[in-house]
């Protein structure tokens, strides 16, 4: 029986080609015991087709340490400083990250990048999603332009008909853009890509964020059925108002961490991938999606809670919440208007 589709392998090859994987290049394929086996196999087969030399590094999936299930944070604990794994990765110029959570915010990542390895985090998605959202040449230009614009901005304001009025003094905030591949030593990207985010400095986020029915909490992988109103003071969610399950789950989950930093603002930005679909969560079981597609839907406001190392805040709790139908202004100029990217 066939274990994968030809199109899935083509997608992996295409992503790696954009990462400039070269014949003979040593490539580490990082996995853990709970990684999606088909994606590990696809990565290795695609690397071999390109003439690269993959070596698989597989770690046992870490035991949970958090009081609640941790999902979709991008902060893998799988490496846990393992010297053997780090030596193998360090000996390779390209790392394909197939850990469940991904190493985007893993503590080991700065050292890995510092050694010059480029890292492609393959989101833990069904390969059908990866194929549909395979990066294409030209995806980079709009994201790079958005990064430039966000870096130059002093103030971000987010508003919506639902009642959002959020003010962020964005000046000096580190900014990152992801278009789905990396071809430069010492840089990281993720697939699917198509987002630009900033990590606001301490003491810069205030206002009200209304999560309307239809917005998405990606830790719960669920479209909200009723609105939830977040009051944000001095970077922290200080009030969670709303009736019903969505508000209750958010309150209970954040409370379970027993950590004020779980209520803090992590990153803010917007989605830019024209092929990412709003309704995508419905087409796979929860265990078959990591929801990266929803983060990238063009014109969303991507808000998140939890760790922000640039503001000196570290916690494992992390909500990524794409908010739709907002207007995002940088210094008074809209980059997203009523949920649509401004050209
Ligand atoms: Fe996030």
Coordinates of C-alpha atoms and ligand atoms in Angstrom, one line a residue:
X1 CA 0.0 0.0 0.0
X2 CA 1.2 3.5 -0.8
X3 CA 2.2 5.4 2.3
X4 CA 2.1 8.9 0.8
X5 CA 1.0 10.9 -2.2
X6 CA 3.5 12.1 -4.9
X7 CA 2.2 15.7 -4.5
X8 CA 3.2 15.7 -0.8
X9 CA 6.8 14.7 -1.7
X10 CA 6.8 17.4 -4.4
X11 CA 5.8 19.9 -1.8
X12 CA 8.7 19.0 0.5
X13 CA 11.1 19.2 -2.5
X14 CA 9.8 22.6 -3.4
X15 CA 10.2 23.9 0.1
X16 CA 13.7 22.6 0.4
X17 CA 14.6 23.9 -3.0
X18 CA 13.6 27.4 -1.9
X19 CA 15.9 26.8 1.1
X20 CA 18.7 26.3 -1.4
X21 CA 19.4 22.7 -0.2
X22 CA 22.5 21.7 -2.2
X23 CA 23.7 18.3 -3.5
X24 CA 26.0 16.7 -0.8
X25 CA 24.8 19.1 1.9
X26 CA 24.6 17.6 5.4
X27 CA 21.1 18.1 6.7
X28 CA 19.7 17.2 10.1
X29 CA 16.1 16.0 10.3
X30 CA 15.0 16.6 13.9
X31 CA 12.1 14.5 15.2
X32 CA 10.7 13.1 18.5
X33 CA 8.8 10.0 19.3
X34 CA 5.5 11.8 18.8
X35 CA 6.4 13.4 15.5
X36 CA 4.2 12.7 12.5
X37 CA 5.9 9.7 10.8
X38 CA 4.8 10.5 7.3
X39 CA 6.3 14.0 7.4
X40 CA 9.6 12.6 8.7
X41 CA 9.7 10.1 5.8
X42 CA 8.7 12.7 3.3
X43 CA 11.4 15.1 4.4
X44 CA 14.1 12.4 4.1
X45 CA 12.9 11.2 0.7
X46 CA 12.8 14.8 -0.6
X47 CA 16.2 15.6 0.7
X48 CA 17.6 12.5 -1.0
X49 CA 16.0 13.4 -4.2
X50 CA 17.8 16.7 -4.1
X51 CA 21.1 14.9 -3.5
X52 CA 21.4 16.1 0.1
X53 CA 22.7 13.9 3.0
X54 CA 20.1 13.7 5.7
X55 CA 20.8 12.4 9.2
X56 CA 17.8 11.7 11.5
X57 CA 18.0 12.8 15.1
X58 CA 15.1 11.4 17.1
X59 CA 14.5 12.3 20.7
X60 CA 11.9 10.9 23.1
X61 CA 9.0 13.3 23.4
X62 CA 9.3 15.2 26.7
X63 CA 7.1 14.4 29.6
X64 CA 4.6 17.1 30.3
X65 CA 5.5 19.6 33.0
X66 CA 2.6 22.0 32.6
X67 CA -0.7 21.9 34.6
X68 CA -2.7 21.9 31.3
X69 CA -2.1 20.4 27.9
X70 CA 0.3 22.5 25.9
X71 CA -0.5 22.9 22.2
X72 CA 0.8 24.9 19.4
X73 CA 3.3 27.1 21.2
X74 CA 6.3 26.6 19.0
X75 CA 8.4 26.1 22.1
X76 CA 9.6 22.5 21.8
X77 CA 11.2 21.0 24.9
X78 CA 12.3 17.9 23.0
X79 CA 16.0 18.7 22.7
X80 CA 16.4 19.5 26.4
X81 CA 20.0 20.5 25.8
X82 CA 21.0 17.0 24.6
X83 CA 24.7 17.3 23.7
X84 CA 24.5 14.6 21.1
X85 CA 21.5 16.1 19.3
X86 CA 23.1 19.5 19.4
X87 CA 26.4 18.2 18.0
X88 CA 24.6 16.5 15.1
X89 CA 22.6 19.6 14.4
X90 CA 25.6 21.8 14.7
X91 CA 27.5 19.7 12.1
X92 CA 24.7 20.3 9.5
X93 CA 24.1 23.5 7.6
X94 CA 20.4 22.9 7.3
X95 CA 17.9 21.7 9.9
X96 CA 14.5 20.3 9.1
X97 CA 12.5 20.7 12.3
X98 CA 9.8 18.1 12.7
X99 CA 9.3 18.2 16.4
X100 CA 5.7 18.4 17.5
X101 CA 5.8 21.9 18.9
X102 CA 8.6 23.2 16.7
X103 CA 11.8 24.8 17.8
X104 CA 10.8 28.4 16.9
X105 CA 10.9 29.5 20.6
X106 CA 13.0 26.6 21.9
X107 CA 15.8 27.6 24.3
X108 CA 18.4 25.9 22.1
X109 CA 17.5 27.8 18.9
X110 CA 19.7 30.9 19.4
X111 CA 22.8 28.7 19.7
X112 CA 21.8 26.6 16.7
X113 CA 21.3 29.7 14.6
X114 CA 24.5 31.2 16.0
X115 CA 26.4 28.2 14.6
X116 CA 25.2 29.2 11.1
X117 CA 22.6 26.4 10.6
X118 CA 19.5 27.6 8.8
X119 CA 16.3 26.1 10.2
X120 CA 13.0 25.3 8.6
X121 CA 10.3 24.4 11.1
X122 CA 7.8 22.3 9.4
X123 CA 4.5 22.8 11.2
X124 CA 3.0 19.6 12.6
X125 CA 0.3 19.5 9.9
X126 CA -1.3 16.9 7.8
X127 CA 0.8 16.8 4.6
X128 CA -2.3 17.8 2.6
X129 CA -2.2 21.2 4.3
X130 CA 1.6 21.5 3.7
X131 CA 1.0 20.7 0.0
X132 CA -1.7 23.3 -0.4
X133 CA 0.4 25.9 1.4
X134 CA 3.7 25.1 -0.2
X135 CA 5.8 28.2 -0.4
X136 CA 6.1 29.8 -3.9
X137 CA 8.7 32.1 -5.3
X138 CA 7.5 35.6 -4.8
X139 CA 5.9 34.9 -1.4
X140 CA 8.8 36.7 0.2
X141 CA 8.5 40.2 -1.3
X142 CA 5.3 41.4 0.4
X143 CA 6.4 40.0 3.8
X144 CA 9.8 41.7 3.5
X145 CA 8.0 45.0 2.7
X146 CA 5.7 44.5 5.7
X147 CA 8.7 43.9 8.0
X148 CA 10.3 47.1 6.9
X149 CA 7.2 49.0 7.5
X150 CA 6.6 47.5 10.9
X151 CA 10.2 48.2 11.9
X152 CA 9.8 51.8 11.0
X153 CA 6.5 52.3 12.9
X154 CA 6.1 54.0 16.2
X155 CA 2.5 53.2 17.0
X156 CA 0.2 50.4 16.1
X157 CA -3.5 50.8 16.6
X158 CA -6.1 48.1 16.2
X159 CA -9.8 48.7 16.0
X160 CA -12.9 46.9 14.9
X161 CA -16.7 47.3 14.7
X162 CA -16.9 44.7 17.4
X163 CA -15.3 47.2 19.8
X164 CA -11.6 46.6 19.7
X165 CA -9.5 49.6 20.6
X166 CA -5.9 48.5 21.2
X167 CA -2.9 50.8 21.4
X168 CA 0.7 49.6 21.1
X169 CA 3.8 51.7 21.3
X170 CA 5.6 49.5 18.8
X171 CA 8.7 51.6 18.4
X172 CA 11.9 49.6 19.0
X173 CA 10.0 46.3 19.1
X174 CA 11.9 43.4 17.5
X175 CA 10.1 42.4 14.2
X176 CA 10.1 39.1 12.4
X177 CA 8.6 38.1 9.0
X178 CA 8.1 34.6 7.8
X179 CA 7.4 33.7 4.1
X180 CA 7.9 30.0 4.3
X181 CA 11.5 29.3 3.6
X182 CA 15.0 30.3 4.6
X183 CA 18.1 30.4 2.4
X184 CA 20.4 32.4 4.7
X185 CA 22.8 30.9 7.2
X186 CA 21.7 31.4 10.8
X187 CA 18.0 32.2 10.1
X188 CA 14.8 30.4 10.9
X189 CA 11.5 30.1 9.0
X190 CA 8.4 28.1 9.2
X191 CA 6.1 26.3 6.7
X192 CA 3.3 27.3 6.2
X193 CA 4.5 30.9 6.3
X194 CA 3.0 34.3 5.6
X195 CA 3.1 36.3 8.8
X196 CA 4.7 39.4 10.2
X197 CA 5.0 39.9 14.0
X198 CA 6.5 42.2 16.5
X199 CA 7.4 41.5 20.1
X200 CA 6.3 44.7 21.9
X201 CA 8.7 46.1 24.6
X202 CA 7.6 46.1 28.2
X203 CA 4.9 48.6 29.2
X204 CA 3.7 49.3 25.7
X205 CA 0.3 47.5 25.2
X206 CA -3.0 48.9 26.4
X207 CA -6.7 48.9 25.5
X208 CA -9.5 46.5 24.7
X209 CA -9.4 43.6 22.4
X210 CA -12.8 42.1 21.5
X211 CA -12.6 38.5 20.3
X212 CA -15.7 38.2 18.3
X213 CA -17.7 35.1 17.4
X214 CA -15.8 33.4 14.6
X215 CA -12.3 34.5 15.9
X216 CA -10.1 31.5 16.8
X217 CA -8.1 30.4 19.8
X218 CA -5.5 28.1 18.4
X219 CA -4.6 26.4 21.6
X220 CA -8.1 25.2 21.7
X221 CA -8.3 24.9 17.9
X222 CA -11.8 26.3 18.1
X223 CA -13.8 29.1 16.4
X224 CA -15.3 31.2 19.2
X225 CA -19.1 30.9 19.4
X226 CA -19.6 34.0 21.6
X227 CA -17.6 37.2 22.0
X228 CA -14.9 37.5 24.7
X229 CA -13.7 40.9 25.7
X230 CA -10.1 41.3 27.0
X231 CA -9.0 44.3 28.9
X232 CA -5.3 44.9 28.5
X233 CA -3.4 47.1 30.9
X234 CA 0.3 47.6 30.9
X235 CA 0.9 44.5 28.6
X236 CA -1.3 42.1 30.7
X237 CA -4.9 40.8 30.3
X238 CA -6.5 42.1 33.4
X239 CA -10.1 41.2 32.7
X240 CA -11.8 38.5 30.6
X241 CA -15.5 39.2 30.0
X242 CA -18.0 37.2 28.2
X243 CA -20.7 34.6 28.6
X244 CA -20.4 30.9 27.7
X245 CA -17.8 28.3 27.1
X246 CA -15.2 30.4 25.2
X247 CA -14.7 33.0 28.0
X248 CA -14.9 30.3 30.7
X249 CA -12.2 28.1 29.0
X250 CA -10.0 31.1 28.5
X251 CA -10.3 32.2 32.1
X252 CA -9.8 28.6 33.5
X253 CA -6.9 27.8 31.2
X254 CA -4.9 31.0 32.0
X255 CA -5.7 30.6 35.7
X256 CA -4.3 27.0 35.7
X257 CA -0.8 28.3 34.9
X258 CA -0.7 30.0 38.3
X259 CA 1.6 32.5 36.6
X260 CA 0.9 36.2 36.0
X261 CA 3.1 36.0 32.9
X262 CA 0.6 33.7 31.2
X263 CA -1.7 36.8 31.0
X264 CA 1.0 38.9 29.3
X265 CA 1.2 39.9 25.6
X266 CA 3.6 37.9 23.5
X267 CA 3.5 39.0 19.9
X268 CA 1.3 41.1 17.7
X269 CA 1.2 41.2 13.9
X270 CA -0.9 40.2 10.9
X271 CA -1.4 37.3 8.4
X272 CA -0.2 37.7 4.8
X273 CA -0.6 34.4 3.1
X274 CA -3.2 34.7 0.3
X275 CA -3.6 30.9 0.1
X276 CA -4.3 30.4 3.8
X277 CA -8.0 29.7 4.4
X278 CA -10.1 30.9 7.3
X279 CA -12.3 27.8 7.4
X280 CA -9.3 25.4 7.3
X281 CA -9.6 24.1 10.9
X282 CA -12.8 22.3 9.9
X283 CA -11.2 19.9 7.5
X284 CA -9.0 18.0 9.8
X285 CA -9.3 16.4 13.2
X286 CA -7.7 18.5 15.9
X287 CA -4.7 16.1 16.2
X288 CA -4.1 16.5 12.4
X289 CA -3.6 20.2 12.5
X290 CA -1.4 22.7 14.3
X291 CA -3.4 25.6 13.0
X292 CA -0.4 27.5 11.5
X293 CA -2.6 28.2 8.4
X294 CA -5.0 30.3 10.6
X295 CA -2.1 32.4 11.8
X296 CA -1.3 33.2 8.2
X297 CA -4.7 34.1 6.9
X298 CA -4.2 37.4 5.0
X299 CA -5.6 40.3 6.8
X300 CA -6.0 38.8 10.3
X301 CA -4.7 40.5 13.4
X302 CA -2.5 37.9 15.1
X303 CA -2.6 38.5 18.8
X304 CA -0.9 36.2 21.4
X305 CA -0.4 35.8 25.1
X306 CA 2.5 34.4 27.0
X307 CA 6.3 34.5 26.7
X308 CA 8.0 37.6 25.2
X309 CA 11.7 37.2 25.7
X310 CA 12.2 40.8 24.4
X311 CA 10.2 42.2 27.3
X312 CA 11.9 39.8 29.7
X313 CA 8.9 37.5 30.2
X314 CA 9.3 33.7 30.1
X315 CA 6.4 31.3 30.5
X316 CA 5.3 28.1 28.7
X317 CA 1.7 29.3 28.4
X318 CA 0.9 30.7 25.0
X319 CA -2.3 31.5 23.1
X320 CA -2.2 32.5 19.4
X321 CA -5.4 34.2 18.5
X322 CA -6.2 35.3 14.9
X323 CA -8.7 38.1 15.1
X324 CA -10.6 38.9 12.0
X325 CA -12.3 42.0 10.6
X326 CA -10.1 44.5 12.4
X327 CA -8.3 47.6 11.1
X328 CA -4.6 47.8 11.9
X329 CA -2.9 51.2 11.6
X330 CA 0.8 52.0 11.8
X331 CA 1.3 55.7 12.6
X332 CA -2.2 56.4 11.3
X333 CA -1.9 54.5 8.1
X334 CA -3.9 51.3 7.6
X335 CA -2.0 48.1 6.7
X336 CA -5.2 46.1 7.2
X337 CA -8.6 47.6 6.8
X338 CA -11.7 45.7 8.1
X339 CA -9.9 42.4 7.8
X340 CA -8.3 42.9 4.4
X341 CA -4.7 43.6 3.5
X342 CA -4.2 47.1 2.1
X343 CA -2.3 46.8 -1.1
Ligands
LIG1 FE1 2.7 32.5 18.8

